[in-house]
Short mmCIF file of C-alpha atoms and ligand atoms in Angstrom, two decimals:
data_model
loop_
_atom_site.label_atom_id
_atom_site.label_comp_id
_atom_site.label_asym_id
_atom_site.label_seq_id
_atom_site.Cartn_x
_atom_site.Cartn_y
_atom_site.Cartn_z
CA MET A 1 -24.55 11.83 10.18
CA MET A 2 -23.36 8.78 11.78
CA CYS A 3 -19.25 7.43 11.86
CA GLY A 4 -18.34 4.47 10.20
CA ALA A 5 -18.14 3.46 6.04
CA VAL A 6 -19.46 6.23 3.87
CA PRO A 7 -22.27 4.02 1.88
CA MET A 8 -20.80 3.55 -1.64
CA GLY A 9 -24.18 5.12 -3.16
CA ALA A 10 -23.12 8.53 -1.84
CA ILE A 11 -22.77 11.14 -5.22
CA MET A 12 -19.48 10.71 -6.58
CA ASP A 13 -17.62 13.86 -8.00
CA ALA A 14 -15.42 14.41 -11.19
CA VAL A 15 -11.97 12.63 -9.85
CA ARG A 16 -9.32 15.67 -8.73
CA GLY A 17 -6.85 13.09 -7.22
CA LEU A 18 -5.11 9.21 -7.41
CA ILE A 19 -3.94 7.92 -4.33
CA PHE A 20 -1.15 4.92 -4.88
CA ASP A 21 -0.45 2.34 -2.13
CA LEU A 22 3.00 2.27 -2.63
CA ASP A 23 4.41 -1.34 -2.16
CA GLY A 24 2.90 -4.11 -4.59
CA VAL A 25 1.53 -0.92 -6.65
CA ILE A 26 3.80 1.19 -7.45
CA THR A 27 7.05 -1.20 -7.27
CA ASP A 28 7.39 -5.02 -6.07
CA THR A 29 9.15 -4.60 -2.51
CA ALA A 30 5.80 -6.61 -1.57
CA GLU A 31 8.95 -9.16 -2.71
CA TYR A 32 11.32 -7.79 0.31
CA HIS A 33 8.81 -7.72 2.59
CA TYR A 34 7.92 -11.49 2.79
CA LEU A 35 11.58 -12.60 2.34
CA ALA A 36 12.64 -10.17 5.07
CA TRP A 37 9.96 -11.64 7.23
CA LYS A 38 10.95 -15.12 6.16
CA GLN A 39 14.24 -14.28 7.50
CA VAL A 40 13.23 -13.94 10.89
CA ALA A 41 10.26 -16.66 10.93
CA ASP A 42 13.39 -19.11 9.78
CA GLU A 43 16.30 -17.96 12.55
CA GLU A 44 13.08 -17.82 15.47
CA GLY A 45 11.95 -20.81 14.05
CA LEU A 46 8.40 -19.83 12.93
CA PRO A 47 6.32 -21.64 10.37
CA PHE A 48 5.89 -18.96 7.64
CA THR A 49 5.04 -19.50 4.24
CA ARG A 50 4.18 -17.10 0.91
CA GLU A 51 1.17 -17.98 1.07
CA ASP A 52 0.88 -16.71 4.78
CA ASN A 53 2.86 -13.79 3.32
CA GLU A 54 -0.36 -12.83 0.90
CA ALA A 55 -2.42 -12.11 3.62
CA LEU A 56 0.20 -9.45 5.13
CA ARG A 57 0.14 -7.28 2.29
CA GLY A 58 -0.80 -3.31 3.57
CA LEU A 59 -0.64 -4.48 7.28
CA SER A 60 1.19 -2.46 9.05
CA ARG A 61 4.64 -3.95 10.64
CA ARG A 62 3.60 -4.88 13.92
CA GLU A 63 0.11 -6.62 12.93
CA SER A 64 2.10 -8.30 10.35
CA LEU A 65 3.99 -9.95 13.35
CA LEU A 66 1.51 -10.50 14.77
CA ARG A 67 -0.17 -12.21 12.11
CA LEU A 68 2.94 -14.37 11.75
CA LEU A 69 2.74 -15.75 14.99
CA LYS A 70 -0.72 -16.98 14.60
CA GLY A 71 -1.30 -17.09 18.32
CA ARG A 72 1.44 -17.53 19.98
CA SER A 73 2.07 -15.60 22.87
CA VAL A 74 5.52 -12.92 22.59
CA ASP A 75 6.44 -10.80 25.41
CA GLU A 76 7.16 -6.92 23.90
CA ALA A 77 10.85 -6.61 24.24
CA THR A 78 10.61 -9.64 22.07
CA LEU A 79 8.75 -8.55 19.39
CA GLN A 80 10.90 -4.95 19.20
CA ILE A 81 13.58 -6.92 18.19
CA TRP A 82 12.05 -9.24 15.62
CA MET A 83 10.50 -6.24 14.15
CA ALA A 84 13.78 -4.61 14.30
CA HIS A 85 15.59 -7.33 12.21
CA LYS A 86 12.83 -7.50 9.80
CA ASN A 87 13.28 -3.77 9.34
CA THR A 88 16.92 -4.28 8.66
CA TYR A 89 16.84 -7.38 6.48
CA TYR A 90 13.82 -5.30 4.61
CA LEU A 91 16.56 -2.15 4.42
CA ALA A 92 19.12 -3.87 3.15
CA TYR A 93 17.07 -4.61 -0.21
CA LEU A 94 16.23 -1.46 -0.51
CA ASP A 95 19.52 -0.96 -2.63
CA GLU A 96 18.41 -2.83 -5.13
CA ILE A 97 15.26 -0.50 -5.93
CA SER A 98 16.14 2.39 -8.59
CA PRO A 99 13.81 3.93 -11.22
CA ALA A 100 13.72 0.45 -13.60
CA SER A 101 12.07 -0.79 -10.66
CA LEU A 102 8.49 0.55 -11.36
CA LEU A 103 6.06 -2.08 -11.94
CA PRO A 104 3.96 -2.63 -15.76
CA GLY A 105 2.20 0.32 -16.68
CA VAL A 106 2.85 2.44 -13.82
CA ALA A 107 5.39 5.48 -15.32
CA VAL A 108 2.65 6.00 -18.23
CA LEU A 109 -0.36 5.81 -16.07
CA LEU A 110 1.62 8.82 -13.44
CA GLU A 111 2.48 10.65 -16.60
CA ASP A 112 -1.10 11.05 -18.21
CA ALA A 113 -2.04 12.08 -14.41
CA LYS A 114 0.57 14.90 -14.74
CA ARG A 115 -0.71 15.66 -17.72
CA ALA A 116 -4.45 15.31 -17.03
CA GLY A 117 -3.44 18.20 -13.71
CA LEU A 118 -4.27 15.76 -11.39
CA LYS A 119 -3.01 15.64 -8.01
CA LEU A 120 -0.98 12.56 -7.04
CA GLY A 121 -0.87 11.36 -3.40
CA ILE A 122 1.12 8.03 -1.82
CA GLY A 123 -1.02 6.17 0.70
CA SER A 124 1.64 3.44 2.06
CA SER A 125 1.42 1.58 5.70
CA SER A 126 5.63 1.96 5.71
CA LYS A 127 7.61 3.86 7.77
CA ASN A 128 10.02 3.41 4.73
CA ALA A 129 8.04 4.71 2.12
CA GLN A 130 9.82 7.43 1.74
CA GLN A 131 13.11 5.98 0.96
CA VAL A 132 11.65 3.71 -1.71
CA ILE A 133 10.17 6.41 -3.14
CA GLN A 134 13.70 8.64 -3.24
CA HIS A 135 15.01 5.31 -4.69
CA LEU A 136 12.25 4.91 -7.33
CA GLY A 137 13.23 8.80 -8.41
CA LEU A 138 9.83 10.08 -8.05
CA LYS A 139 10.00 12.19 -5.22
CA ALA A 140 8.72 15.41 -6.87
CA LEU A 141 6.10 13.68 -9.03
CA PHE A 142 3.86 13.56 -5.42
CA ASP A 143 2.07 16.12 -3.83
CA VAL A 144 1.54 14.55 -0.97
CA ILE A 145 3.43 11.85 0.78
CA GLY A 146 1.45 9.58 3.59
CA ASP A 147 3.25 6.54 4.97
CA GLY A 148 3.35 4.76 8.56
CA TYR A 149 4.28 7.82 10.78
CA CYS A 150 0.72 9.54 9.66
CA VAL A 151 -1.59 8.26 11.35
CA VAL A 152 -2.35 6.07 14.46
CA ASN A 153 -4.46 3.83 12.69
CA ALA A 154 -3.26 1.78 9.82
CA LYS A 155 -5.08 0.07 7.40
CA PRO A 156 -7.78 -1.14 7.01
CA ALA A 157 -9.03 2.15 8.85
CA PRO A 158 -9.48 4.32 6.42
CA ASP A 159 -7.68 7.27 8.08
CA LEU A 160 -4.36 6.88 5.68
CA PHE A 161 -6.35 7.69 2.93
CA LEU A 162 -8.39 10.42 4.32
CA TRP A 163 -5.12 12.14 5.50
CA VAL A 164 -3.64 12.31 2.39
CA ALA A 165 -6.76 13.34 0.80
CA GLY A 166 -6.99 16.27 3.16
CA ALA A 167 -3.23 17.20 2.72
CA LEU A 168 -3.93 16.73 -1.11
CA GLY A 169 -7.19 19.39 -0.40
CA ILE A 170 -9.82 17.28 -2.74
CA PHE A 171 -13.21 14.67 -0.93
CA PRO A 172 -12.65 11.64 -0.96
CA THR A 173 -15.26 11.06 -3.60
CA GLN A 174 -12.83 12.95 -5.96
CA ALA A 175 -9.80 10.86 -5.97
CA VAL A 176 -9.46 7.24 -6.82
CA VAL A 177 -7.37 5.03 -4.75
CA PHE A 178 -5.34 2.52 -5.94
CA GLU A 179 -4.81 -1.02 -4.28
CA ASP A 180 -3.05 -4.28 -4.20
CA ALA A 181 -4.18 -5.63 -0.78
CA GLU A 182 -7.45 -6.28 0.69
CA ALA A 183 -6.58 -4.65 3.89
CA GLY A 184 -5.99 -1.33 1.39
CA VAL A 185 -9.11 -1.84 -0.59
CA GLU A 186 -11.46 -1.98 2.77
CA ALA A 187 -9.73 0.53 4.01
CA ALA A 188 -10.54 3.21 0.95
CA GLN A 189 -14.07 1.90 0.44
CA ARG A 190 -14.62 3.12 4.28
CA GLY A 191 -13.05 6.05 3.62
CA GLY A 192 -15.41 6.65 0.50
CA PHE A 193 -13.18 6.50 -2.18
CA ARG A 194 -13.39 4.40 -5.62
CA THR A 195 -10.97 1.96 -5.64
CA VAL A 196 -9.14 0.50 -8.70
CA GLY A 197 -7.57 -3.18 -7.09
CA ILE A 198 -4.63 -4.86 -8.93
CA GLY A 199 -3.72 -8.42 -8.26
CA ALA A 200 -5.50 -10.86 -6.88
CA ALA A 201 -5.39 -10.06 -3.12
CA ALA A 202 -7.59 -6.97 -4.40
CA GLN A 203 -10.62 -8.02 -6.20
CA ARG A 204 -13.65 -6.65 -3.66
CA ALA A 205 -12.22 -2.94 -5.16
CA THR A 206 -14.54 -1.04 -7.29
CA LEU A 207 -12.07 -1.87 -10.55
CA TRP A 208 -10.27 -4.84 -10.82
CA LEU A 209 -7.16 -5.19 -12.85
CA PRO A 210 -4.51 -7.39 -12.76
CA SER A 211 -2.09 -4.69 -13.97
CA LEU A 212 -1.92 -1.48 -14.58
CA GLN A 213 -0.76 -1.91 -18.11
CA ALA A 214 -4.14 -1.55 -19.14
CA PRO A 215 -6.43 0.14 -20.07
CA PRO A 216 -5.28 3.65 -20.20
CA LEU A 217 -5.82 6.09 -17.50
CA ALA A 218 -9.42 7.95 -19.48
CA GLU A 219 -10.33 5.03 -20.07
CA MET A 220 -10.19 3.38 -16.13
CA LEU A 221 -11.61 6.91 -14.96
CA GLN A 222 -14.52 6.28 -17.47
CA ARG A 223 -15.59 2.88 -16.30
CA LEU A 224 -14.98 3.83 -12.55
CA ALA A 225 -17.96 6.44 -13.33
CA THR A 226 -20.09 4.08 -15.03
CA VAL A 227 -19.93 1.24 -11.73
C1 LIG B 301 3.17 -1.78 3.33
C2 LIG B 301 3.39 -3.77 3.22
O1 LIG B 301 2.30 -0.99 2.80
O2 LIG B 301 3.74 -1.40 4.57
C3 LIG B 301 3.28 -4.06 4.58
O3 LIG B 301 2.56 -4.09 2.57
C4 LIG B 301 4.54 -3.45 5.63
O4 LIG B 301 3.84 -5.76 3.78
C5 LIG B 301 3.80 -2.49 5.65
O5 LIG B 301 3.98 -4.54 6.43
C6 LIG B 301 4.61 -1.74 6.66
O6 LIG B 301 6.22 -1.85 6.22
P1 LIG B 301 7.14 -1.15 7.17
O7 LIG B 301 8.63 -0.70 5.81
O8 LIG B 301 7.10 0.12 7.91
O9 LIG B 301 8.25 -2.53 8.03
MG1 LIG B 302 0.42 -2.39 -1.17
#
């Protein structure tokens, strides 16, 4: 078989696991990423709006900075300094995250999944994912946490989700990926996963929802099975 995208017509198996993106799906750290980049952009006199930020969802720190620069040429040392500044500003926001910071519907969905015996994984591009999950008090709940250190090729490459599925011991056809980012939906679809997209940027997912508040997990899985 050729490398590349798995045809979505491929046979789908019963779902054995759920893989969640973190930022913008489990908790609204997307806002903190924006505020931290905005601080760097303001300091350096770079134009950067909330709308610009929407296109950065799911992208690695480096790719985000390159997009923010909009083609402006900057030497490697400066790139490293700006990325370090952004991360310092971002880390300062993490103290605001607590178990109360879960997005609507997430707690119930995770409980239902656990009760149903599904495996649970995180597939996040962030190098700070472990810390965020620690602040949320969710560390014990997830069987596998894949973060920005696990693979070389970041989303939209499928590598991270494939890595998480492998660590969970399931095939992509047995997993559902939850994503809020266009790059994340693309990554999951290229890996042969069914996808649930949350929010405006993830409308190309197999099943699109405005939030995780509804429908209940059983109905979500039923709807995915019939798409
Ligand atoms: C993703 C976010 O989860 O992680 C992106 O959606 C972010 O906005 C990326 O750039 C990398 O995060 P970090 O914490 O490694 O800078
Ligand atoms: Mg996200």
